[in-house]
Tab-separated table of C-alpha atoms and ligand atoms in Angstrom:
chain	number	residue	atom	x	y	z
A	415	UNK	CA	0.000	0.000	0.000
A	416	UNK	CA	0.978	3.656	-0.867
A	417	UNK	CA	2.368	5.948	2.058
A	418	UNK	CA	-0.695	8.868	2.227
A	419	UNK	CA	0.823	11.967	1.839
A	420	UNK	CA	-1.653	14.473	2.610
A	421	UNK	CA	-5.367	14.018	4.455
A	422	UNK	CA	-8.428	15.919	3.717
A	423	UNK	CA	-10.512	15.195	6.632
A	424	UNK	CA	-14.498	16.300	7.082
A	425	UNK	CA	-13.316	19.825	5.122
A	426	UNK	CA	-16.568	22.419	5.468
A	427	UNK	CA	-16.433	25.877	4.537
A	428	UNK	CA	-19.014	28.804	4.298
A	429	UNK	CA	-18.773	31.943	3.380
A	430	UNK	CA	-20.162	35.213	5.087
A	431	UNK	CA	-22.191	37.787	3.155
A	432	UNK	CA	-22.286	41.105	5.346
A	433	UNK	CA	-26.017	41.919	5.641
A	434	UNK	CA	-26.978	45.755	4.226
A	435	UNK	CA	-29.801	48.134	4.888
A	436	UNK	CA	-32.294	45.846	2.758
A	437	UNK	CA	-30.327	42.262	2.691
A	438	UNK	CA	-29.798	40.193	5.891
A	439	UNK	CA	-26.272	38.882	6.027
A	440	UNK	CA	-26.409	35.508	4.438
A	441	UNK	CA	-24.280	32.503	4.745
A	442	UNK	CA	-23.002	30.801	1.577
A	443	UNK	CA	-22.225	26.873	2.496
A	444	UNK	CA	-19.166	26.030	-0.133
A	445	UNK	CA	-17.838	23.046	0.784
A	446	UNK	CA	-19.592	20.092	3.363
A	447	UNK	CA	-17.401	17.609	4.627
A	448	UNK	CA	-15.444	16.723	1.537
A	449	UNK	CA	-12.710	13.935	2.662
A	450	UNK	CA	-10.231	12.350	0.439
A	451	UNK	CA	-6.155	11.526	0.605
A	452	UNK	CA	-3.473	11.809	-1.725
A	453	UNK	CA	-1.307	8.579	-1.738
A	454	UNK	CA	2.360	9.238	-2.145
A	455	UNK	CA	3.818	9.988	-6.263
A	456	UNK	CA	-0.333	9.547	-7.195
A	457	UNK	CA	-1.889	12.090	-9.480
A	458	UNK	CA	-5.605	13.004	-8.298
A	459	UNK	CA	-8.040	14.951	-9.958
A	460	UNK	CA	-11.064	16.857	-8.716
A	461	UNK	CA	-13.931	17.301	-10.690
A	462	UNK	CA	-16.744	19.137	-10.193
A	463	UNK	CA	-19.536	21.663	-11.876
A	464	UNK	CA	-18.169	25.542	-12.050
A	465	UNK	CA	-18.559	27.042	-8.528
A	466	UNK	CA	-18.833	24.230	-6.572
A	467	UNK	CA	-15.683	25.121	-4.009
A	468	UNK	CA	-13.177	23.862	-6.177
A	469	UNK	CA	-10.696	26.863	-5.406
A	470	UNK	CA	-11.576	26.684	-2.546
A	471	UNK	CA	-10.742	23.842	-1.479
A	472	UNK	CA	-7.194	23.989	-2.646
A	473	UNK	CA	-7.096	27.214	-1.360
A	474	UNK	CA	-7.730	25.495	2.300
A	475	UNK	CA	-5.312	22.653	1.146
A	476	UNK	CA	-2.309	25.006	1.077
A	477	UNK	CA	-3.145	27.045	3.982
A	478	UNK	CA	-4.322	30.206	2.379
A	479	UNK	CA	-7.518	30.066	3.761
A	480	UNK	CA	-9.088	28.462	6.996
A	481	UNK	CA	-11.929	25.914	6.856
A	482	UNK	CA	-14.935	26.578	9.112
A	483	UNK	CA	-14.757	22.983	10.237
A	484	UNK	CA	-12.322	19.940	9.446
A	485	UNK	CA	-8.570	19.669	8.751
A	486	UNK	CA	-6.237	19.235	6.329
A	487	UNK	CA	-3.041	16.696	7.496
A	488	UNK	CA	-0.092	16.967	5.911
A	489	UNK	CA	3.948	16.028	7.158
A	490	UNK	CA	1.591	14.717	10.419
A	491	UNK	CA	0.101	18.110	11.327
A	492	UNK	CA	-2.751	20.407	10.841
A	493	UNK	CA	-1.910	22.837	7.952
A	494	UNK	CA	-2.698	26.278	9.303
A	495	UNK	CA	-0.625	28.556	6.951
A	496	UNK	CA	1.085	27.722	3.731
A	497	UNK	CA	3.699	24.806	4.219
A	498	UNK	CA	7.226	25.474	2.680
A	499	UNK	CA	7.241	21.821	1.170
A	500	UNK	CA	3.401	22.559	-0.919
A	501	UNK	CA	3.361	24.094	-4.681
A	502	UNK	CA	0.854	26.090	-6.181
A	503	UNK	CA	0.252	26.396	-9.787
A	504	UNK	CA	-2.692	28.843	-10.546
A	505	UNK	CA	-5.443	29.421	-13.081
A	506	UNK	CA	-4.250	32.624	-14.606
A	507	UNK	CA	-0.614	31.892	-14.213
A	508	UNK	CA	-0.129	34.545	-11.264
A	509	UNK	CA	3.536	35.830	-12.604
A	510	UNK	CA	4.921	38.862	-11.787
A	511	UNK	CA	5.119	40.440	-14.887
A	512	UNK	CA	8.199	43.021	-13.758
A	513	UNK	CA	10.581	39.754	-13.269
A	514	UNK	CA	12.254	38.331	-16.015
A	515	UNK	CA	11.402	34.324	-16.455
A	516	UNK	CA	14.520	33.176	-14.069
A	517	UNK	CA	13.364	35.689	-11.861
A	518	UNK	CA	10.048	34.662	-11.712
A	519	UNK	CA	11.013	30.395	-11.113
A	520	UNK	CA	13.287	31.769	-8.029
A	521	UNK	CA	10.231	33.708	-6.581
A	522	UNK	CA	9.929	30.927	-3.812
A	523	UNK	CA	12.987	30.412	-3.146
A	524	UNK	CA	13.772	33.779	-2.762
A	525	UNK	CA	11.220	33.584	0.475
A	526	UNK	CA	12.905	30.140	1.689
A	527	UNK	CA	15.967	32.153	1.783
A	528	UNK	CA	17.828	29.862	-0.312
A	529	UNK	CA	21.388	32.137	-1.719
A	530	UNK	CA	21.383	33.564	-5.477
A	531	UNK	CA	24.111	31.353	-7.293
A	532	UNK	CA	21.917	27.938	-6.056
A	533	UNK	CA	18.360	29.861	-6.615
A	534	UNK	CA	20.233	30.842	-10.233
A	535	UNK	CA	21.428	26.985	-10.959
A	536	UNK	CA	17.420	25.540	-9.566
A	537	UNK	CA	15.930	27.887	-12.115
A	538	UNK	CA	18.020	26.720	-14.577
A	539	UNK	CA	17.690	23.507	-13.766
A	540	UNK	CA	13.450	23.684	-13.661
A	541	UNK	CA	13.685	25.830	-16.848
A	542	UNK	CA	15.317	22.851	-19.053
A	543	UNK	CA	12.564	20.542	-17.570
A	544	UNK	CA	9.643	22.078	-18.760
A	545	UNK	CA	11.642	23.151	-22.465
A	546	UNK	CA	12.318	27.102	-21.428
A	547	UNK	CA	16.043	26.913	-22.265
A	548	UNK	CA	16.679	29.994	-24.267
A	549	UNK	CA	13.977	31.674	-22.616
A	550	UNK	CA	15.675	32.783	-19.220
A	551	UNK	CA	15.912	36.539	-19.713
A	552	UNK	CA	12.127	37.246	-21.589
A	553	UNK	CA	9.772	38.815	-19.720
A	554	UNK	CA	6.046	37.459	-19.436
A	555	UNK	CA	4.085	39.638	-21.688
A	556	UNK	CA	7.001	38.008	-24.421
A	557	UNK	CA	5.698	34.507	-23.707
A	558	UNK	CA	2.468	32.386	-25.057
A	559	UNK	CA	-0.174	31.366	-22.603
A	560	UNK	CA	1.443	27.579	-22.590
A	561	UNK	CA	4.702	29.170	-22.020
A	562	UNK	CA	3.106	30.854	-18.995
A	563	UNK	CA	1.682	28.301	-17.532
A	564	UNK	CA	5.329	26.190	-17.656
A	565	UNK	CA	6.629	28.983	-15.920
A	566	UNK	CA	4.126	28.175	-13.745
A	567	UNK	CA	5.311	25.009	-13.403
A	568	UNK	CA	8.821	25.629	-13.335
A	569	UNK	CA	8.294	27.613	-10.295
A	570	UNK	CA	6.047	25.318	-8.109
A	571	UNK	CA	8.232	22.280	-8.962
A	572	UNK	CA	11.669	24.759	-8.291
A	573	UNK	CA	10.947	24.729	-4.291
A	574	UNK	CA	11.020	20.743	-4.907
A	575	UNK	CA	7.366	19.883	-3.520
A	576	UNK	CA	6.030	17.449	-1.793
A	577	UNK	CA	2.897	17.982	-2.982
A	578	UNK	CA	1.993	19.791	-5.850
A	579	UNK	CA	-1.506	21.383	-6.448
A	580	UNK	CA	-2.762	22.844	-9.935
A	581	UNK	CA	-6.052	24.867	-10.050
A	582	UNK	CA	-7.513	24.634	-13.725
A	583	UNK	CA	-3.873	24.885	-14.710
A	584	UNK	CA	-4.443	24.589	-18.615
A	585	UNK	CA	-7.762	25.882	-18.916
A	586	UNK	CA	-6.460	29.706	-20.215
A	587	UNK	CA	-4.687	27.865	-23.143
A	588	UNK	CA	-5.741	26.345	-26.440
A	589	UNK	CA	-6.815	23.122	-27.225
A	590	UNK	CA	-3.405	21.567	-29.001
A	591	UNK	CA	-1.292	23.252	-26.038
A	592	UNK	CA	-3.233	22.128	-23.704
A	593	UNK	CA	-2.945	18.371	-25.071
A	594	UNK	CA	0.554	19.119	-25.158
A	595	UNK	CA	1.203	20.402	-21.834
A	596	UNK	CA	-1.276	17.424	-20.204
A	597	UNK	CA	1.809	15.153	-21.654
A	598	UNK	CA	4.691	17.280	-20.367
A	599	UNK	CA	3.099	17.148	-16.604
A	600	UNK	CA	2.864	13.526	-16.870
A	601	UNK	CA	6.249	12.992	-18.304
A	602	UNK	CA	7.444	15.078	-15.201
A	603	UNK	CA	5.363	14.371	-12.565
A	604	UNK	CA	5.268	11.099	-13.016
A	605	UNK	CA	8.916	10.840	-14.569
A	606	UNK	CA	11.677	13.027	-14.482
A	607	UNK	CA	10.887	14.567	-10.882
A	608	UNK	CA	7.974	12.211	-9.344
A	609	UNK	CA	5.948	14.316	-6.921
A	610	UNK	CA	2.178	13.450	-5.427
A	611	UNK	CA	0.025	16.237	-7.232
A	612	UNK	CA	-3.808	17.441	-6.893
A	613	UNK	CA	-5.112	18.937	-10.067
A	614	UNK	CA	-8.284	20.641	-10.369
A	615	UNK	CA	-10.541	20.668	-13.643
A	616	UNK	CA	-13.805	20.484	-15.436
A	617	UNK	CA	-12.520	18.745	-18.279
A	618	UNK	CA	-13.501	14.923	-18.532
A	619	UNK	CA	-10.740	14.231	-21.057
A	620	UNK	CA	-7.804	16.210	-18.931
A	621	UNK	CA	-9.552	14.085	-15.442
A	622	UNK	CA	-9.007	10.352	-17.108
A	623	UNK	CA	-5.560	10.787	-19.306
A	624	UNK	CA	-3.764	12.576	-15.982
A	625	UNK	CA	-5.245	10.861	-13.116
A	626	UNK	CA	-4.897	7.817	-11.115
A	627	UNK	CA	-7.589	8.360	-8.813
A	628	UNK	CA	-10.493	11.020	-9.619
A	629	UNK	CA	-12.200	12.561	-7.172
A	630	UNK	CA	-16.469	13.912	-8.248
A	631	UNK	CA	-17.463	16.661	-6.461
A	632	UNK	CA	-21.201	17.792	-6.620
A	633	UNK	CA	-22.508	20.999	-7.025
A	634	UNK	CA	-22.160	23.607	-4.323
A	635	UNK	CA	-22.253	22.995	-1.380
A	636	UNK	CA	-19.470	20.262	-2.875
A	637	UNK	CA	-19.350	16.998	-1.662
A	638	UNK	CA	-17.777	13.928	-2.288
A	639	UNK	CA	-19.894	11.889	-4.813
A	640	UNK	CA	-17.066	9.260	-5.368
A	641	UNK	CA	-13.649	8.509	-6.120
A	642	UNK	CA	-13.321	7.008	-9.587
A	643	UNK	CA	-10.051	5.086	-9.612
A	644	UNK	CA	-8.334	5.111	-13.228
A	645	UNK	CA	-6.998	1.546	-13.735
A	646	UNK	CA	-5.303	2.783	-16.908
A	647	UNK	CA	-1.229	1.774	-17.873
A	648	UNK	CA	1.302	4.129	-16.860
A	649	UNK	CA	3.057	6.113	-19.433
A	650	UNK	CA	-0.231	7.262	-21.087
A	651	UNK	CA	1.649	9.632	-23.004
A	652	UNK	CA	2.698	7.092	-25.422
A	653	UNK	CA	-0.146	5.264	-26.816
A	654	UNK	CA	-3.834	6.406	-27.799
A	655	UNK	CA	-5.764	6.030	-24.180
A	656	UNK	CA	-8.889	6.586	-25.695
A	657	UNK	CA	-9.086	3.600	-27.711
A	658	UNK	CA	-9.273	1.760	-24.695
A	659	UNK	CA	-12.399	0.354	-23.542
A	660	UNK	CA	-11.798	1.150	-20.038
A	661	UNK	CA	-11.576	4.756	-20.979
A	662	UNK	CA	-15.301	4.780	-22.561
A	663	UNK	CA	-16.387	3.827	-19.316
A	664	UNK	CA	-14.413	6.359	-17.182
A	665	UNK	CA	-15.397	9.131	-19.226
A	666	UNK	CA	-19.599	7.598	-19.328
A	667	UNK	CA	-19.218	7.372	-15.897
A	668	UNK	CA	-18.124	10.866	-15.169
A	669	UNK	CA	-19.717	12.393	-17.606
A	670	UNK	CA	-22.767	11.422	-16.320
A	671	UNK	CA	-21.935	12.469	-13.217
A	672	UNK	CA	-21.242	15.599	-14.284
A	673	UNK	CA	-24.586	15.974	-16.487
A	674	UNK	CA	-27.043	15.293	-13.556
A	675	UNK	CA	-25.257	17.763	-11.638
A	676	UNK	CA	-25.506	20.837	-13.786
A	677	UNK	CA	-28.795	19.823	-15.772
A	678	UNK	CA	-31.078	19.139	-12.639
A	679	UNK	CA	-29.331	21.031	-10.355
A	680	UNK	CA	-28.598	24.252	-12.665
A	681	UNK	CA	-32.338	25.086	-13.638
A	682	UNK	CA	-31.478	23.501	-17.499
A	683	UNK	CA	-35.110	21.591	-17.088
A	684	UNK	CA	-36.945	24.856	-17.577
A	685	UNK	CA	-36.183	24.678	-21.126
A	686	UNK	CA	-36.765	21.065	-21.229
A	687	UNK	CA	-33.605	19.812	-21.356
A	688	UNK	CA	-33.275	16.605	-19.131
A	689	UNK	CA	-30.122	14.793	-18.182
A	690	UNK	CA	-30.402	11.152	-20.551
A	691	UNK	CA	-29.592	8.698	-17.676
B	1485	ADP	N1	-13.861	35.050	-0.616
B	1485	ADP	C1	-15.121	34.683	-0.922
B	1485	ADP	N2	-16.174	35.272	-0.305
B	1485	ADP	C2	-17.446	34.918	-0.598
B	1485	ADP	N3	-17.785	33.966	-1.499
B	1485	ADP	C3	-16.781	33.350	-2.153
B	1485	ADP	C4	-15.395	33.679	-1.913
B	1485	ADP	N4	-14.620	32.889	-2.714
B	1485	ADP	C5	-15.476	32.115	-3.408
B	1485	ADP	N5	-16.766	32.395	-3.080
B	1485	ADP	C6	-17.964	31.708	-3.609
B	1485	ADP	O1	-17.837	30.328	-3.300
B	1485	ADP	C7	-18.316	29.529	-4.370
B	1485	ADP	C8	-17.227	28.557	-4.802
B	1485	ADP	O2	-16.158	29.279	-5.414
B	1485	ADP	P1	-14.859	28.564	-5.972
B	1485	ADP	O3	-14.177	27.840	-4.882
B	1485	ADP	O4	-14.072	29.604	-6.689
B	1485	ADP	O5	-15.495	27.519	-7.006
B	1485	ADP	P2	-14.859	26.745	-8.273
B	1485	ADP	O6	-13.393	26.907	-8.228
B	1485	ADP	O7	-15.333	25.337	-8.121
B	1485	ADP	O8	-15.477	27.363	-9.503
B	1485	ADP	C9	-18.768	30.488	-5.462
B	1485	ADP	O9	-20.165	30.648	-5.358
B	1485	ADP	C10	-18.050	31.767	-5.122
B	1485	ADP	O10	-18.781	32.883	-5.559
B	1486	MG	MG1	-12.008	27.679	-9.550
């Protein structure tokens, strides 16, 4: 059995909505006791409808926000701020557009305090693994979205991670990069530096070709429908995954799932539209 690297246990969070003159503050329930664990060098996807705490919940995950109830476990404690061994990659890339590209894959460990000439050779070092070489100097507004993103992912992966997390990383960038990139993060994360990651999406395809275990989460307030495991061959990268049969029922499965939950619980049926299970 895998070593569990991280624990999300009973997770609930709600939201407060100060109250005006006319409105009474409302509460906004998110997230209701959503529990799952990463097993050690795994790759996990969450899936769920837009809005359903997604963010959220890797938000709470890497200690940038507090959960109203529940814990996340990770190294054997309670994470209560960000811990120096978790990456983030975000949505919208979240560069700082000033820094050159180096500049920008020593961001974190700049704040770990680790000294320029070794911060200089890690960039370097991330830079050639996601195929930046040549690129060190340009600033952001010089690269493409997918170059972005591997900036991205040059950066989480430079502070050598335990656990990775990726909110919707590929979702900004076209379909053929995207494809493209899916393959890279698998040839890395599960290859050239093997790290436990937690990838967010609401893409079926990106879920089944990355993940070993996938993870359904219903519409706000998200839950835990079920964890899908992916009993698919390693190395996906090199053959055609979707030929398989195993893959047509992964993606009916989930797809399904997914279908129900934003059909009947989005308000769809008031135009007649009606999920076909
Ligand atoms: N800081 C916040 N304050 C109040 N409501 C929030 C805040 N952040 C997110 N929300 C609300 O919580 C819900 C879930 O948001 P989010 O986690 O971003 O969902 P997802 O990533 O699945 O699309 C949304 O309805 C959103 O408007
Ligand atoms: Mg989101």
């Amino acid at each position: 059995m895998a070593t569990t690297v991280l624990t999300v246990n009973e997770v609930t969070k709600s939201y407060e909505k100060k109250g005006s003159q006319r409105e009474e503050a409302q509460v906004l329930e998110v997230l209701s006791g959503v529990t799952f664990d990463l097993k050690e060098g795994s790759l996990t996807c969450i899936i769920g409808p837009s809005g359903c705490g997604k963010t959220t919940l890797l938000r709470i995950i890497d200690g940038l926000i507090e959960p109203t109830s529940g814990e996340v476990i990770f190294d054997g404690k309670p994470v209560r701020s960000p811990p120096a061994k978790m990456g983030f990659v975000f949505q919208q890339f979240g560069l700082l557009p000033w820094r050159s590209v180096t500049k920008n894959v020593e961001f974190g460990l700049e704040l770990r305090g680790v000294d320029a000439q070794k911060r200089r050779e890690i960039a370097e070092k991330y830079l050639q693994i996601v195929g930046l070489q040549g690129f060190e100097s340009h600033y952001v507004h010089e690269l493409s979205g997918g170059m972005q993103q591997r900036v991205g992912l040059a950066r989480a992966l430079a502070i050598d991670p335990d656990v990775l997390l990726m909110d919707e990383p590929f979702a900004s960038v076209d379909e053929q990069t995207r494809e493209i990139l899916q393959r890279q993060l698998l040839q890395i994360v599960k290859g050239v530096t093997p790290k436990t990651t937690l990838l967010v999406t609401h893409n079926v395809d990106e879920a089944i070709f990355l993940s070993d275990e996938i993870v359904l989460l219903t519409t706000r307030p998200g839950k835990v429908k079920e964890i899908i495991p992916v009993n698919l061959p390693p190395e996906r990268w090199t053959y055609d995954l979707r030929a398989r049969p195993e893959y047509g029922y992964i993606r009916n499965k989930v797809w399904r799932f997914l279908e129900s939950e934003i059909v009947e619980k989005g308000g769809f049926e008031a135009y007649g539209l009606r999920s076909a299970s």
